[in-house]
mmCIF file of N, CA and C in Angstrom:
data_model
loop_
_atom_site.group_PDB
_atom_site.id
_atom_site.type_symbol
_atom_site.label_atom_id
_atom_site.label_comp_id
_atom_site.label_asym_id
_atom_site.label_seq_id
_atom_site.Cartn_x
_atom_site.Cartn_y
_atom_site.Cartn_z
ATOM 1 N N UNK A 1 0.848 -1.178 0.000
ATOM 2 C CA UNK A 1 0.000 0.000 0.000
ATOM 3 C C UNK A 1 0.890 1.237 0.000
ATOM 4 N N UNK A 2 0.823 1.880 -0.641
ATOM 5 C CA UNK A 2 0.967 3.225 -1.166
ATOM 6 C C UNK A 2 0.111 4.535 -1.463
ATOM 7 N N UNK A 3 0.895 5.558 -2.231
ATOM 8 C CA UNK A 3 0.536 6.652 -2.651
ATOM 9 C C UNK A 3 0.968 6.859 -4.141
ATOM 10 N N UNK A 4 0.769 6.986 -5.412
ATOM 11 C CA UNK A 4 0.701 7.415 -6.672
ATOM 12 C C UNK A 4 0.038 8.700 -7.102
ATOM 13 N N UNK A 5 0.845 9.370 -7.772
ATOM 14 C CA UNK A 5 0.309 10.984 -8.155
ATOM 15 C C UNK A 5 -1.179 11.355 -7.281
ATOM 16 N N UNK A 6 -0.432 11.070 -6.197
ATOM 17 C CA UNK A 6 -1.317 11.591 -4.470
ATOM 18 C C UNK A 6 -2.405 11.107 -4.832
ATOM 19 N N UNK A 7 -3.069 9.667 -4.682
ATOM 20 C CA UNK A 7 -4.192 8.846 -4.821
ATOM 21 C C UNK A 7 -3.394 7.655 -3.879
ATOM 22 N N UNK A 8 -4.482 6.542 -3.332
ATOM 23 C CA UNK A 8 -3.931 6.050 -2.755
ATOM 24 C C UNK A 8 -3.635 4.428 -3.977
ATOM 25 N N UNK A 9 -2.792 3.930 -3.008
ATOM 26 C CA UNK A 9 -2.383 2.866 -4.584
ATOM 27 C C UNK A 9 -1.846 1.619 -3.679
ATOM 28 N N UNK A 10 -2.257 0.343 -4.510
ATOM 29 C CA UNK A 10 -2.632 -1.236 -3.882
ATOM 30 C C UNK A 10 -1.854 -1.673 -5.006
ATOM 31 N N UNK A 11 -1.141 -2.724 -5.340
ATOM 32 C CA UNK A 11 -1.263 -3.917 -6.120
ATOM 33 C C UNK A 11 -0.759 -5.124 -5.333
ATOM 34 N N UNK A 12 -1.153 -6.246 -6.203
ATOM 35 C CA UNK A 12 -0.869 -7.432 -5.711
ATOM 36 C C UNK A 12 0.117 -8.343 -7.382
ATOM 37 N N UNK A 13 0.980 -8.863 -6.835
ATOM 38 C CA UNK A 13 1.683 -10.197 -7.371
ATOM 39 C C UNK A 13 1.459 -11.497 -7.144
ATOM 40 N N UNK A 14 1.935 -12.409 -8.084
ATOM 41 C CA UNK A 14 1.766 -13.438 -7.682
ATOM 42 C C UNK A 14 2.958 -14.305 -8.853
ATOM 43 N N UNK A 15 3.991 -14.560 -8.015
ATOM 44 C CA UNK A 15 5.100 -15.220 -8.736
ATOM 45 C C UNK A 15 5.407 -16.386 -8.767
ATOM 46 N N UNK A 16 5.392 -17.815 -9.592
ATOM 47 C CA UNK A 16 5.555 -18.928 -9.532
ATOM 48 C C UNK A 16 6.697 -19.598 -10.529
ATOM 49 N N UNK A 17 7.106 -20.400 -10.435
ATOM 50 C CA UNK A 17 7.784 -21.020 -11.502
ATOM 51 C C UNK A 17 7.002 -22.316 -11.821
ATOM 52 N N UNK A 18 6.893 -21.820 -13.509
ATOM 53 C CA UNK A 18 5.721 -23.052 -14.479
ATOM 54 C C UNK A 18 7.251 -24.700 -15.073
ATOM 55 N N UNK A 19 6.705 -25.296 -14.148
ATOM 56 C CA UNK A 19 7.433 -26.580 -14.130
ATOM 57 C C UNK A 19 7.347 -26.967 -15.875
ATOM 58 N N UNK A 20 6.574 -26.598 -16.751
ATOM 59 C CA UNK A 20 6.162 -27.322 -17.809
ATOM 60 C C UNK A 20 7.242 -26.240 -18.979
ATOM 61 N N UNK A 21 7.209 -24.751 -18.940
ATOM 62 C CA UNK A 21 7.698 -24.191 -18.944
ATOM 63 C C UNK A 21 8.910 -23.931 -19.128
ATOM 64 N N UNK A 22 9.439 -24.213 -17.763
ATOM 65 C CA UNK A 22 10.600 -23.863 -17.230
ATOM 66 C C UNK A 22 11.190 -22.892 -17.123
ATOM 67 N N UNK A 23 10.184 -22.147 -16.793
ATOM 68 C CA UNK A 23 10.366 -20.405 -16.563
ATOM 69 C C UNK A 23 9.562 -19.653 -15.759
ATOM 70 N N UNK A 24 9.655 -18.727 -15.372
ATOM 71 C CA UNK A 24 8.994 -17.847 -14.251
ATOM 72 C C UNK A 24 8.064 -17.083 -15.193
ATOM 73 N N UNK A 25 6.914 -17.502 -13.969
ATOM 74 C CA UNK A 25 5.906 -16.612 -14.449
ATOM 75 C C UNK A 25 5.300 -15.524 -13.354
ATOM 76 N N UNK A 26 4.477 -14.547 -13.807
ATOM 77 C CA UNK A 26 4.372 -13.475 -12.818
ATOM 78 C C UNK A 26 3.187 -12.769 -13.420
ATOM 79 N N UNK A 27 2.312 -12.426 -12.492
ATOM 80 C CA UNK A 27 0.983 -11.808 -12.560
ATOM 81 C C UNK A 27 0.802 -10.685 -11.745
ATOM 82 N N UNK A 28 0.592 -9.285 -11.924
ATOM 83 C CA UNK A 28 0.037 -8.295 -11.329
ATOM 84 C C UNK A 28 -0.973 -7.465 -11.386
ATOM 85 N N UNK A 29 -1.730 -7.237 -10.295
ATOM 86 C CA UNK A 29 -2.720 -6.352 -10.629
ATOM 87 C C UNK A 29 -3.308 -4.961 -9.421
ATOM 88 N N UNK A 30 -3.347 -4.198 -9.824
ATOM 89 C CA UNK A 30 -3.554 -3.036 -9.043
ATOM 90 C C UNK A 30 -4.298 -2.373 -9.319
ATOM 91 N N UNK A 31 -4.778 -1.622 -8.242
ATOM 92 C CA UNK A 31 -5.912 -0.366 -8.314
ATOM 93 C C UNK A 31 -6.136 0.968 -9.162
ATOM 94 N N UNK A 32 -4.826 0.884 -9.860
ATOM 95 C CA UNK A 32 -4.426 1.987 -11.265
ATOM 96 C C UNK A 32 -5.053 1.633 -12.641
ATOM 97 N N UNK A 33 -5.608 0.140 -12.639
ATOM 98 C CA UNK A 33 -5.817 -0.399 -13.984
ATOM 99 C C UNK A 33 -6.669 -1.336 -13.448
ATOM 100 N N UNK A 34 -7.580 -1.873 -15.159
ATOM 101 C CA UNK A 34 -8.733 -2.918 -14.836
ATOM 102 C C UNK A 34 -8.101 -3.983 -14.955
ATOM 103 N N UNK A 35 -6.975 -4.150 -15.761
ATOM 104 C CA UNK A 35 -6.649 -5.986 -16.745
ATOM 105 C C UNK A 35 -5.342 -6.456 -15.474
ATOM 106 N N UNK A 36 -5.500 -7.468 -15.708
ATOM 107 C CA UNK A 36 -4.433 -8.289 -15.182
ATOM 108 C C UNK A 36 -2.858 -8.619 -15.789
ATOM 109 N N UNK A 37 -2.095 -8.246 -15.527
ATOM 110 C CA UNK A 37 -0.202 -7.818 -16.127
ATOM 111 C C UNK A 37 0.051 -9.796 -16.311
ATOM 112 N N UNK A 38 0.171 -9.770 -17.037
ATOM 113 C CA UNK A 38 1.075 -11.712 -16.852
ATOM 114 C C UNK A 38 2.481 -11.318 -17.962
ATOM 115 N N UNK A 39 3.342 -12.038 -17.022
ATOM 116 C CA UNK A 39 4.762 -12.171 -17.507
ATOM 117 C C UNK A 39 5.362 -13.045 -17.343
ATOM 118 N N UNK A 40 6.453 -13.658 -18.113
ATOM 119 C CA UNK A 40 7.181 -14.728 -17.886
ATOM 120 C C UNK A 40 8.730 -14.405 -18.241
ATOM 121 N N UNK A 41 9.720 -14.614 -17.374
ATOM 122 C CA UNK A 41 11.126 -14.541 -17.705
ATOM 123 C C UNK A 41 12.234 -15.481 -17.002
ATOM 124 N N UNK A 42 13.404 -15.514 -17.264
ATOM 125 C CA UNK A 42 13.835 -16.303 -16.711
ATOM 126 C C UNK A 42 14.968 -15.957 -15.543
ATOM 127 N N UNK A 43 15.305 -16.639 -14.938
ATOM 128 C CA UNK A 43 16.021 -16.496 -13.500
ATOM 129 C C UNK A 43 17.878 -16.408 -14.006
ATOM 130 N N UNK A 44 18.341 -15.468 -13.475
ATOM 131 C CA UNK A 44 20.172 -15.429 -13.637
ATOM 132 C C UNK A 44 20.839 -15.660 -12.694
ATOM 133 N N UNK A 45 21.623 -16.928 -12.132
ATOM 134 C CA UNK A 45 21.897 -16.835 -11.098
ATOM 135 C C UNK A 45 23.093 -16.197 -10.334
ATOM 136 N N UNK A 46 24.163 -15.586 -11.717
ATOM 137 C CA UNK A 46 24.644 -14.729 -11.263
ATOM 138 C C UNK A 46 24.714 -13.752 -10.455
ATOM 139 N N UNK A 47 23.262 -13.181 -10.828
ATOM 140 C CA UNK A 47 22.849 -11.622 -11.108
ATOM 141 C C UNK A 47 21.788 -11.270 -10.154
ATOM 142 N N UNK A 48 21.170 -12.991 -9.561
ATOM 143 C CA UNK A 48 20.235 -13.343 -8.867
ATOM 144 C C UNK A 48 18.833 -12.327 -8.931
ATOM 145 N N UNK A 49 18.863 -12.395 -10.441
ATOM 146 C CA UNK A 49 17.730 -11.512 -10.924
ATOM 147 C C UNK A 49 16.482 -12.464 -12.119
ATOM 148 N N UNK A 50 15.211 -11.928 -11.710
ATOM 149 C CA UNK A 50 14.232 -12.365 -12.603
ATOM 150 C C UNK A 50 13.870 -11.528 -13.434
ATOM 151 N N UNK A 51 14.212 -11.593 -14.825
ATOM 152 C CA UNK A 51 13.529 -10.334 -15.825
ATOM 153 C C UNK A 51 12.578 -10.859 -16.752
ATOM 154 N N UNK A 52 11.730 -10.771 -16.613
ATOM 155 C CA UNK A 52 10.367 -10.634 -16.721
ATOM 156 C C UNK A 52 9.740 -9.940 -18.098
ATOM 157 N N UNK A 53 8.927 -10.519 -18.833
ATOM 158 C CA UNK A 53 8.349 -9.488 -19.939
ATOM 159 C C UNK A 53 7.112 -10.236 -20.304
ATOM 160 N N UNK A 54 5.853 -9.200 -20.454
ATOM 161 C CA UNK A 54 4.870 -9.458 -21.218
ATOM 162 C C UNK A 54 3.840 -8.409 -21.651
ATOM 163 N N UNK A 55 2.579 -7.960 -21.257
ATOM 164 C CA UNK A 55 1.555 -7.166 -21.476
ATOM 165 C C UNK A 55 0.444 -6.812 -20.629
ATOM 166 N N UNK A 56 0.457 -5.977 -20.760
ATOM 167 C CA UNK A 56 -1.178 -5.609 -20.283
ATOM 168 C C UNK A 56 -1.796 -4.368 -20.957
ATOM 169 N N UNK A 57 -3.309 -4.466 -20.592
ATOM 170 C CA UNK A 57 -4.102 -2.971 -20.998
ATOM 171 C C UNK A 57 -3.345 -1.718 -20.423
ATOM 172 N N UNK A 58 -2.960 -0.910 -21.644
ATOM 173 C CA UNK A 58 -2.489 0.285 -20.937
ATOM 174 C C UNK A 58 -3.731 1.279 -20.279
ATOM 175 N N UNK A 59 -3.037 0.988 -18.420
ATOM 176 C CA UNK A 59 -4.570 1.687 -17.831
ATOM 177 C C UNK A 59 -4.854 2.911 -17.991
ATOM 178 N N UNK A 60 -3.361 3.999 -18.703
ATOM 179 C CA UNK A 60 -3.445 6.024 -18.828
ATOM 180 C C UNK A 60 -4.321 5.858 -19.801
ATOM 181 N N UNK A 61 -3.941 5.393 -21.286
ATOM 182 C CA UNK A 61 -4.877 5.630 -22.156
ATOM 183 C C UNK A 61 -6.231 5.476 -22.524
ATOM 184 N N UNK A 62 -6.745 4.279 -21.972
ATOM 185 C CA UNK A 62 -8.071 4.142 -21.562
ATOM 186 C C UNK A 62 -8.639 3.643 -23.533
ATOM 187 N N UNK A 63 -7.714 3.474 -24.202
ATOM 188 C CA UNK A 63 -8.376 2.492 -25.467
ATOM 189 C C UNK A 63 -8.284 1.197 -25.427
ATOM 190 N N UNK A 64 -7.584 0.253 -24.580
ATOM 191 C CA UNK A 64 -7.945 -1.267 -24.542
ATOM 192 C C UNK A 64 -6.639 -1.302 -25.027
ATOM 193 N N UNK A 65 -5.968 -0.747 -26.281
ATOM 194 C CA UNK A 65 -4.917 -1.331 -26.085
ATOM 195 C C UNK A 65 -3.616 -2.156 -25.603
ATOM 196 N N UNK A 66 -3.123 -2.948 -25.717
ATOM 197 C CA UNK A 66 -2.160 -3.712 -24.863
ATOM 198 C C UNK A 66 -0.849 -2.911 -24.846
ATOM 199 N N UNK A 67 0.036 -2.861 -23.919
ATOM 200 C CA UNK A 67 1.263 -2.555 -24.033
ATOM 201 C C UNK A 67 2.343 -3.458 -23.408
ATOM 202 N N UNK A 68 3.568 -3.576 -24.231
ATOM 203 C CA UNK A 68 4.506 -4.386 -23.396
ATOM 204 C C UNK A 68 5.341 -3.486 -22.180
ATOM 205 N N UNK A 69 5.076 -4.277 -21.015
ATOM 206 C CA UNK A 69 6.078 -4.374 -20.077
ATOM 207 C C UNK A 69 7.384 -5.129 -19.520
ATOM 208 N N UNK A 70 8.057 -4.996 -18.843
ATOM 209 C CA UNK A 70 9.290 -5.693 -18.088
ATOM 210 C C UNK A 70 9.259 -5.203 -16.552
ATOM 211 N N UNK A 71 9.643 -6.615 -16.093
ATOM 212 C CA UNK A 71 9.530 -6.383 -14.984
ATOM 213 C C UNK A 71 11.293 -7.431 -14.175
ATOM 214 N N UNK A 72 11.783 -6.233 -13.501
ATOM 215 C CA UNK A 72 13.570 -7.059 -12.926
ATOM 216 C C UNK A 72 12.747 -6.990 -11.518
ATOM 217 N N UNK A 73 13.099 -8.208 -10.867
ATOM 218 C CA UNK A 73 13.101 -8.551 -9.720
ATOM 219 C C UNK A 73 14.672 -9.212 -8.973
ATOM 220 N N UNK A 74 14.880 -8.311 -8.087
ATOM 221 C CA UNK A 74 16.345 -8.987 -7.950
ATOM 222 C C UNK A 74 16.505 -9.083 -6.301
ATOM 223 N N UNK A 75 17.623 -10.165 -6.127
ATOM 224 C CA UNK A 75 16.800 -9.780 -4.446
ATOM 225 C C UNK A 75 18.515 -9.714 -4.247
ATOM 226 N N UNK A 76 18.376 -8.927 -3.434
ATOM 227 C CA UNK A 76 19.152 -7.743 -2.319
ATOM 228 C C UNK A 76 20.482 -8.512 -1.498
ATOM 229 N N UNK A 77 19.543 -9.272 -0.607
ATOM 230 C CA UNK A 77 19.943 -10.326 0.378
ATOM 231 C C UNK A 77 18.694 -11.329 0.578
ATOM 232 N N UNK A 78 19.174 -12.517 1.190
ATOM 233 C CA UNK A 78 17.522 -12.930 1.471
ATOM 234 C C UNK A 78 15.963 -12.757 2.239
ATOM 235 N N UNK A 79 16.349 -11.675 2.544
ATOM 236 C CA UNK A 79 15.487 -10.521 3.233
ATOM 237 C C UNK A 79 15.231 -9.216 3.013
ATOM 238 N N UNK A 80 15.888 -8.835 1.623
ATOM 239 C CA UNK A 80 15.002 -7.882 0.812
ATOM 240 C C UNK A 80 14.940 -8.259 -0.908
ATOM 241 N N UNK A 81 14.408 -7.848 -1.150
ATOM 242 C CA UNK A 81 14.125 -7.929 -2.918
ATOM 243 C C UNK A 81 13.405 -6.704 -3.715
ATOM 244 N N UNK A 82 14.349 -6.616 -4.820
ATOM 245 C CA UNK A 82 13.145 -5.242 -5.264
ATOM 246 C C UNK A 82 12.836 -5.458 -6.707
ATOM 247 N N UNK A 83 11.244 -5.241 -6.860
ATOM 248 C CA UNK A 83 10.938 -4.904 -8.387
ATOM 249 C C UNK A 83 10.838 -3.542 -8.678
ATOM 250 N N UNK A 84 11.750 -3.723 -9.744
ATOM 251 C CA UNK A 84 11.252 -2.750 -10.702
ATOM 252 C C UNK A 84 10.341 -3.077 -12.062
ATOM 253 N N UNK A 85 9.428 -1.840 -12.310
ATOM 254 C CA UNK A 85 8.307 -2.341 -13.410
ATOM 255 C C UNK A 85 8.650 -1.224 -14.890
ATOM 256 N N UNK A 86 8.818 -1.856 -15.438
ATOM 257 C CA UNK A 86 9.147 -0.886 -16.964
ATOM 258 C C UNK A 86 7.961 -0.776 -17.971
ATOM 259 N N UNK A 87 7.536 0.169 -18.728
ATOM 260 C CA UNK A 87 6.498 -0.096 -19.678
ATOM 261 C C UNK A 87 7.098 1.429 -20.282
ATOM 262 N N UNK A 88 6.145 1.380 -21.818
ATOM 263 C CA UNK A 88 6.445 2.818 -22.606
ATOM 264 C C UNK A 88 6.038 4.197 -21.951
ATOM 265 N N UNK A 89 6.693 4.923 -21.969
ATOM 266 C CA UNK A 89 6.392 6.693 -21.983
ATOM 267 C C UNK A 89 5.965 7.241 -22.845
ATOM 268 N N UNK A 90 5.348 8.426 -23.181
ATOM 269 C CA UNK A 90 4.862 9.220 -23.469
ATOM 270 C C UNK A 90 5.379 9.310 -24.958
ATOM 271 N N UNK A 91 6.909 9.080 -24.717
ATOM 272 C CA UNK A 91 7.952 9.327 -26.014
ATOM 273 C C UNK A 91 8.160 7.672 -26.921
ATOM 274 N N UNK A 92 7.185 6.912 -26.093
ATOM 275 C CA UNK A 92 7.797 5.403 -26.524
ATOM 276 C C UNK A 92 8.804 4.926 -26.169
ATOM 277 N N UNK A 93 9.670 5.373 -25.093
ATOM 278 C CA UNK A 93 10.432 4.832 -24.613
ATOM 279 C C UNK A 93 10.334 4.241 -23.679
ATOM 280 N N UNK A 94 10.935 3.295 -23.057
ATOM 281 C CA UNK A 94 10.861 2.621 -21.819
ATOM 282 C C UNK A 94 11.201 3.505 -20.112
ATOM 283 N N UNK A 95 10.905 3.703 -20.093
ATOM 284 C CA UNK A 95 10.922 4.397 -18.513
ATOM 285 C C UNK A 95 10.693 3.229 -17.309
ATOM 286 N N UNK A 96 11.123 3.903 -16.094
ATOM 287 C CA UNK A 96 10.760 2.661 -15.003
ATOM 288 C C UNK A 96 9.229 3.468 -14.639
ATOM 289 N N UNK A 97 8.250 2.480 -14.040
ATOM 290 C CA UNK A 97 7.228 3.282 -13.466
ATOM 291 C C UNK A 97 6.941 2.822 -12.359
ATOM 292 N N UNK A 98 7.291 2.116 -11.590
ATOM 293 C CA UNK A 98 7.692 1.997 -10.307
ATOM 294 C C UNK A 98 8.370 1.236 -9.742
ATOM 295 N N UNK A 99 9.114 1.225 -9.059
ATOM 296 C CA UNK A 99 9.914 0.374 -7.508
ATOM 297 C C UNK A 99 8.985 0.076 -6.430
ATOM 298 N N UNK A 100 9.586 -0.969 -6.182
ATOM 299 C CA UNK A 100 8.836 -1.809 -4.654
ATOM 300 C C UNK A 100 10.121 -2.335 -4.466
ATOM 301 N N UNK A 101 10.340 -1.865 -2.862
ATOM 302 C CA UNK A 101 11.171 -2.975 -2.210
ATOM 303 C C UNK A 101 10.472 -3.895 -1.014
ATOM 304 N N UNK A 102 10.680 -5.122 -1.116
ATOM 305 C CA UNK A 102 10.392 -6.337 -0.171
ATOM 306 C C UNK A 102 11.287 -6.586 1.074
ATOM 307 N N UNK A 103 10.712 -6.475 1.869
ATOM 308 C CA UNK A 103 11.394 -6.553 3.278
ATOM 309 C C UNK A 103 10.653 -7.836 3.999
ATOM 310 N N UNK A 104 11.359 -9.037 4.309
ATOM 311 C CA UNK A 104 10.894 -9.579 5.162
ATOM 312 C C UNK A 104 11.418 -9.635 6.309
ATOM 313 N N UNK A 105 10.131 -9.631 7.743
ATOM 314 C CA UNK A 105 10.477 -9.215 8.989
ATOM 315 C C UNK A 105 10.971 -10.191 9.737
#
């Protein structure tokens, strides 16, 4: 729970790895938009990062259109992790549009 251009702001995840697959998949959805985000990417264990890519309804424009996103999830230590969420700007470029960091207590 949050704050976004001073409104209050929710989403939820839900991250699994698809055994059939063999890749990570990832679903989000929040109080900014109607459609549901699904992504799938794969794990680096270098880098101990998940990068992530797929689509959803872009919720600013309000025509149904789909837009692609990315999403890096990388974790910290094993008691924090942070996503970042990427999708197009204004200019068509990729911008970040938000950070979350994960803290477990």
């Amino acid at each position: 729970t949050s704050t976004m251009m001073g409104m209050p702001f929710e989403g939820h995840s839900t991250l699994g790895y698809d055994n059939a697959k063999k890749t990570f998949v990832n679903t989000w959805i929040d109080n900014a938009g109607t459609g549901i985000m699904y992504l799938e990417g794969p794990y680096d264990a270098a880098t101990k990062t998940i990068t992530l890519t797929g689509k959803c309804v872009d919720p600013v424009a309000g025509t149904g259109k789909e837009m692609n996103v990315r999403q890096v999830i990388k974790e910290i230590d094993p008691k924090h992790h942070v996503m970042e969420m990427y999708g197009p700007g204004p200019d068509g470029k990729e911008f970040k549009m938000m950070e979350v960091h994960s803290h477990r207590l």
